[in-house]
PDB file of C-alpha atoms in Angstrom:
ATOM      1  CA  MET A1268     146.047 123.184  98.515  1.00 55.00           C
ATOM      2  CA  THR A1269     144.883 126.281  99.729  1.00 55.00           C
ATOM      3  CA  ARG A1270     142.192 126.865 102.183  1.00 52.00           C
ATOM      4  CA  ARG A1271     139.881 128.233  99.322  1.00 54.00           C
ATOM      5  CA  SER A1272     140.342 125.227  97.184  1.00 50.00           C
ATOM      6  CA  LEU A1273     139.547 122.675 100.028  1.00 47.00           C
ATOM      7  CA  LEU A1274     136.327 124.929 100.822  1.00 48.00           C
ATOM      8  CA  ALA A1275     135.392 124.484  97.049  1.00 55.00           C
ATOM      9  CA  LEU A1276     135.840 120.771  97.373  1.00 52.00           C
ATOM     10  CA  PHE A1277     133.550 120.429 100.410  1.00 47.00           C
ATOM     11  CA  PRO A1278     130.206 120.216  98.265  1.00 52.00           C
ATOM     12  CA  VAL A1279     131.513 117.744  95.896  1.00 48.00           C
ATOM     13  CA  MET A1280     132.617 115.575  98.972  1.00 44.00           C
ATOM     14  CA  PHE A1281     129.234 116.198 100.771  1.00 43.00           C
ATOM     15  CA  VAL A1282     127.360 114.810  97.636  1.00 45.00           C
ATOM     16  CA  ALA A1283     129.683 111.860  97.130  1.00 44.00           C
ATOM     17  CA  ALA A1284     129.566 111.011 100.799  1.00 43.00           C
ATOM     18  CA  SER A1285     125.628 111.189 100.161  1.00 44.00           C
ATOM     19  CA  ARG A1286     125.693 109.019  97.325  1.00 47.00           C
ATOM     20  CA  VAL A1287     127.780 106.322  98.977  1.00 45.00           C
ATOM     21  CA  ALA A1288     125.420 106.312 102.052  1.00 48.00           C
ATOM     22  CA  ARG A1289     122.440 105.735  99.796  1.00 46.00           C
ATOM     23  CA  ALA A1290     124.198 103.078  97.602  1.00 46.00           C
ATOM     24  CA  GLN A1291     124.084 100.876 100.804  1.00 72.00           C
ATOM     25  CA  GLN A1292     120.223 101.100 100.527  1.00 91.00           C
ATOM     26  CA  THR A1293     118.790  98.039  98.975  1.00 94.00           C
ATOM     27  CA  ALA A1294     115.558  97.634  97.518  1.00 97.00           C
ATOM     28  CA  THR A1295     113.723  94.181  96.485  1.00 97.00           C
ATOM     29  CA  VAL A1296     110.998  94.837  93.719  1.00 97.00           C
ATOM     30  CA  TYR A1297     108.193  92.537  92.647  1.00 97.00           C
ATOM     31  CA  LYS A1298     106.709  93.170  89.324  1.00 94.00           C
ATOM     32  CA  ASP A1299     105.391  91.585  86.069  1.00 89.00           C
ATOM     33  CA  PRO A1300     108.025  90.717  83.642  1.00 88.00           C
ATOM     34  CA  THR A1301     106.093  92.974  80.780  1.00 87.00           C
ATOM     35  CA  CYS A1302     105.726  96.126  82.687  1.00 86.00           C
ATOM     36  CA  GLY A1303     107.463  99.096  81.283  1.00 86.00           C
ATOM     37  CA  CYS A1304     106.204 101.707  83.833  1.00 88.00           C
ATOM     38  CA  CYS A1305     107.726  99.209  86.847  1.00 90.00           C
ATOM     39  CA  SER A1306     110.889  99.181  85.149  1.00 92.00           C
ATOM     40  CA  LYS A1307     111.184 102.809  84.603  1.00 94.00           C
ATOM     41  CA  TRP A1308     110.358 103.104  88.596  1.00 96.00           C
ATOM     42  CA  VAL A1309     113.432 100.652  89.258  1.00 95.00           C
ATOM     43  CA  GLU A1310     115.417 102.711  87.043  1.00 95.00           C
ATOM     44  CA  LEU A1311     114.758 106.007  89.010  1.00 95.00           C
ATOM     45  CA  LEU A1312     115.654 104.030  92.296  1.00 96.00           C
ATOM     46  CA  ARG A1313     119.015 102.760  90.828  1.00 96.00           C
ATOM     47  CA  LYS A1314     119.861 106.286  89.571  1.00 95.00           C
ATOM     48  CA  ASP A1315     119.234 107.445  93.146  1.00 94.00           C
ATOM     49  CA  GLY A1316     121.995 105.036  94.482  1.00 94.00           C
ATOM     50  CA  PHE A1317     119.675 101.948  95.466  1.00 96.00           C
ATOM     51  CA  ALA A1318     120.708  98.715  94.790  1.00 96.00           C
ATOM     52  CA  VAL A1319     117.712  97.031  93.430  1.00 96.00           C
ATOM     53  CA  THR A1320     116.815  93.273  93.006  1.00 97.00           C
ATOM     54  CA  VAL A1321     114.125  92.846  90.609  1.00 97.00           C
ATOM     55  CA  ASN A1322     111.839  89.777  90.680  1.00 97.00           C
ATOM     56  CA  ASP A1323     109.503  89.080  87.786  1.00 95.00           C
ATOM     57  CA  VAL A1324     106.597  87.404  89.022  1.00 95.00           C
ATOM     58  CA  ARG A1325     103.178  86.339  87.460  1.00 92.00           C
ATOM     59  CA  ASP A1326     101.033  86.216  90.320  1.00 94.00           C
ATOM     60  CA  ILE A1327     101.637  89.650  91.658  1.00 94.00           C
ATOM     61  CA  ALA A1328      98.431  89.428  94.020  1.00 95.00           C
ATOM     62  CA  ALA A1329     100.262  86.795  95.940  1.00 97.00           C
ATOM     63  CA  VAL A1330     103.174  89.197  96.646  1.00 97.00           C
ATOM     64  CA  LYS A1331     100.711  91.912  97.814  1.00 96.00           C
ATOM     65  CA  ASP A1332      98.908  89.604 100.118  1.00 96.00           C
ATOM     66  CA  LYS A1333     102.121  88.150 101.522  1.00 96.00           C
ATOM     67  CA  TYR A1334     103.167  91.698 102.434  1.00 96.00           C
ATOM     68  CA  GLY A1335      99.973  92.861 103.469  1.00 96.00           C
ATOM     69  CA  VAL A1336      99.233  95.676 101.106  1.00 96.00           C
ATOM     70  CA  PRO A1337      95.644  96.484 101.666  1.00 96.00           C
ATOM     71  CA  GLN A1338      93.291  95.740  98.649  1.00 95.00           C
ATOM     72  CA  ALA A1339      92.390  99.502  98.078  1.00 96.00           C
ATOM     73  CA  LEU A1340      95.973 100.644  98.050  1.00 97.00           C
ATOM     74  CA  ARG A1341      97.217  98.281  95.372  1.00 96.00           C
ATOM     75  CA  SER A1342      99.055  99.192  92.133  1.00 94.00           C
ATOM     76  CA  CYS A1343     101.410  97.363  89.797  1.00 92.00           C
ATOM     77  CA  HIS A1344     104.427  96.621  91.818  1.00 96.00           C
ATOM     78  CA  THR A1345     105.685  95.860  95.131  1.00 97.00           C
ATOM     79  CA  ALA A1346     109.013  96.932  96.779  1.00 97.00           C
ATOM     80  CA  LEU A1347     110.666  95.965 100.088  1.00 98.00           C
ATOM     81  CA  ILE A1348     112.935  98.791 101.275  1.00 97.00           C
ATOM     82  CA  ASN A1349     114.563  98.836 104.886  1.00 94.00           C
ATOM     83  CA  GLY A1350     111.600  97.005 106.210  1.00 94.00           C
ATOM     84  CA  TYR A1351     108.878  99.110 104.527  1.00 97.00           C
ATOM     85  CA  VAL A1352     106.541  97.860 101.893  1.00 98.00           C
ATOM     86  CA  VAL A1353     106.378 100.252  98.959  1.00 98.00           C
ATOM     87  CA  GLU A1354     103.506 100.150  96.821  1.00 97.00           C
ATOM     88  CA  GLY A1355     103.371 101.532  93.352  1.00 95.00           C
ATOM     89  CA  HIS A1356     104.808 104.633  91.876  1.00 96.00           C
ATOM     90  CA  VAL A1357     106.093 106.347  95.201  1.00 97.00           C
ATOM     91  CA  PRO A1358     108.027 109.328  94.621  1.00 97.00           C
ATOM     92  CA  LEU A1359     111.636 109.213  95.881  1.00 95.00           C
ATOM     93  CA  ALA A1360     111.343 112.276  97.964  1.00 96.00           C
ATOM     94  CA  ASP A1361     108.522 110.372 100.022  1.00 97.00           C
ATOM     95  CA  LEU A1362     110.487 107.311 100.151  1.00 95.00           C
ATOM     96  CA  THR A1363     113.405 109.339 101.423  1.00 95.00           C
ATOM     97  CA  ARG A1364     111.442 111.094 104.030  1.00 96.00           C
ATOM     98  CA  ILE A1365     110.085 107.597 105.580  1.00 95.00           C
ATOM     99  CA  LEU A1366     113.631 106.207 105.439  1.00 95.00           C
ATOM    100  CA  LYS A1367     115.065 109.352 107.114  1.00 95.00           C
ATOM    101  CA  GLU A1368     112.327 109.855 109.776  1.00 95.00           C
ATOM    102  CA  LYS A1369     111.983 106.074 110.428  1.00 94.00           C
ATOM    103  CA  THR A1370     108.181 106.548 110.160  1.00 90.00           C
ATOM    104  CA  ALA A1371     106.076 104.122 112.302  1.00 94.00           C
ATOM    105  CA  VAL A1372     104.102 102.617 109.234  1.00 96.00           C
ATOM    106  CA  ALA A1373     104.265  99.111 107.300  1.00 97.00           C
ATOM    107  CA  GLY A1374     104.443 101.067 104.234  1.00 97.00           C
ATOM    108  CA  LEU A1375     103.662 103.577 101.626  1.00 98.00           C
ATOM    109  CA  ALA A1376     101.402 103.161  98.466  1.00 97.00           C
ATOM    110  CA  VAL A1377     100.390 105.012  95.465  1.00 97.00           C
ATOM    111  CA  PRO A1378      97.203 103.292  94.553  1.00 96.00           C
ATOM    112  CA  GLY A1379      96.542 102.650  90.804  1.00 91.00           C
ATOM    113  CA  MET A1380      98.993 104.032  88.271  1.00 92.00           C
ATOM    114  CA  PRO A1381      98.343 108.223  88.274  1.00 94.00           C
ATOM    115  CA  ILE A1382      99.936 109.916  85.217  1.00 93.00           C
ATOM    116  CA  GLY A1383     102.642 111.967  86.215  1.00 92.00           C
ATOM    117  CA  SER A1384     103.845 109.830  89.231  1.00 94.00           C
ATOM    118  CA  PRO A1385     107.484 108.477  88.959  1.00 93.00           C
ATOM    119  CA  GLY A1386     107.781 106.021  85.886  1.00 92.00           C
ATOM    120  CA  MET A1387     104.108 107.058  84.866  1.00 93.00           C
ATOM    121  CA  GLU A1388     105.232 110.316  83.002  1.00 92.00           C
ATOM    122  CA  VAL A1389     103.586 110.765  79.620  1.00 92.00           C
ATOM    123  CA  ALA A1390     104.808 113.390  77.271  1.00 92.00           C
ATOM    124  CA  GLY A1391     102.666 116.074  76.469  1.00 93.00           C
ATOM    125  CA  VAL A1392     100.073 114.956  79.226  1.00 93.00           C
ATOM    126  CA  ASN A1393      99.704 117.024  82.498  1.00 93.00           C
ATOM    127  CA  PRO A1394     100.347 115.028  85.749  1.00 94.00           C
ATOM    128  CA  GLN A1395      97.208 113.731  87.669  1.00 94.00           C
ATOM    129  CA  PRO A1396      97.076 114.867  91.412  1.00 96.00           C
ATOM    130  CA  TYR A1397      97.418 111.885  93.629  1.00 96.00           C
ATOM    131  CA  ASP A1398      98.147 111.143  97.304  1.00 97.00           C
ATOM    132  CA  VAL A1399     100.754 108.841  98.801  1.00 98.00           C
ATOM    133  CA  ILE A1400      99.135 106.763 101.529  1.00 98.00           C
ATOM    134  CA  ALA A1401     100.917 105.523 104.682  1.00 98.00           C
ATOM    135  CA  PHE A1402      99.403 102.176 106.025  1.00 97.00           C
ATOM    136  CA  GLY A1403      99.737 100.127 108.985  1.00 96.00           C
ATOM    137  CA  LYS A1404     100.004  96.194 109.694  1.00 93.00           C
ATOM    138  CA  ASP A1405      96.500  96.598 111.173  1.00 92.00           C
ATOM    139  CA  GLY A1406      95.199  98.096 107.751  1.00 85.00           C
ATOM    140  CA  LYS A1407      94.624 101.703 108.900  1.00 94.00           C
ATOM    141  CA  SER A1408      95.720 104.403 106.648  1.00 97.00           C
ATOM    142  CA  HIS A1409      96.367 107.955 106.169  1.00 97.00           C
ATOM    143  CA  VAL A1410      97.457 110.388 103.581  1.00 97.00           C
ATOM    144  CA  PHE A1411     101.234 110.912 104.039  1.00 97.00           C
ATOM    145  CA  THR A1412     101.767 113.348 101.263  1.00 96.00           C
ATOM    146  CA  SER A1413      99.591 114.860  98.447  1.00 97.00           C
ATOM    147  CA  HIS A1414     101.087 115.616  94.925  1.00 96.00           C
ATOM    148  CA  ARG A1415      98.955 117.993  93.061  1.00 90.00           C
ATOM    149  CA  GLY A1416      99.748 117.547  89.512  1.00 71.00           C
ATOM    150  CA  ALA A1417     100.179 120.455  86.970  1.00 63.00           C
TER     151      ALA A1417
END
């Protein structure tokens, strides 16, 4: 194999190594069994290489209470990923950032279900602006990232 052909393989090997590292990430998602948008978000996680366990629950509020999701930040599903609580349709880029930086918060949340957030895309409808909120175990929160929509 020539040096040139080896260099051509480098990007392929880098991407493969990145996916292997991500494949070791696990997520546990709690959702209502009938929620389609939650299932779409789970599929996005899986496509990004996460090993996802889904728990369909009828009393999702009890899950949110158990993991300390502030009332004002609640959405339709709750996930546990590497010690973080991830509430709602958090974009994968923000999730990747918090995991990489090891941000000192309890979790991230996208309150409500804004159109255009991951899993909430609607054909022909412009995405809404929304914020990803970081929250602590003490209940304090701040904007982690803003997504401005169309």
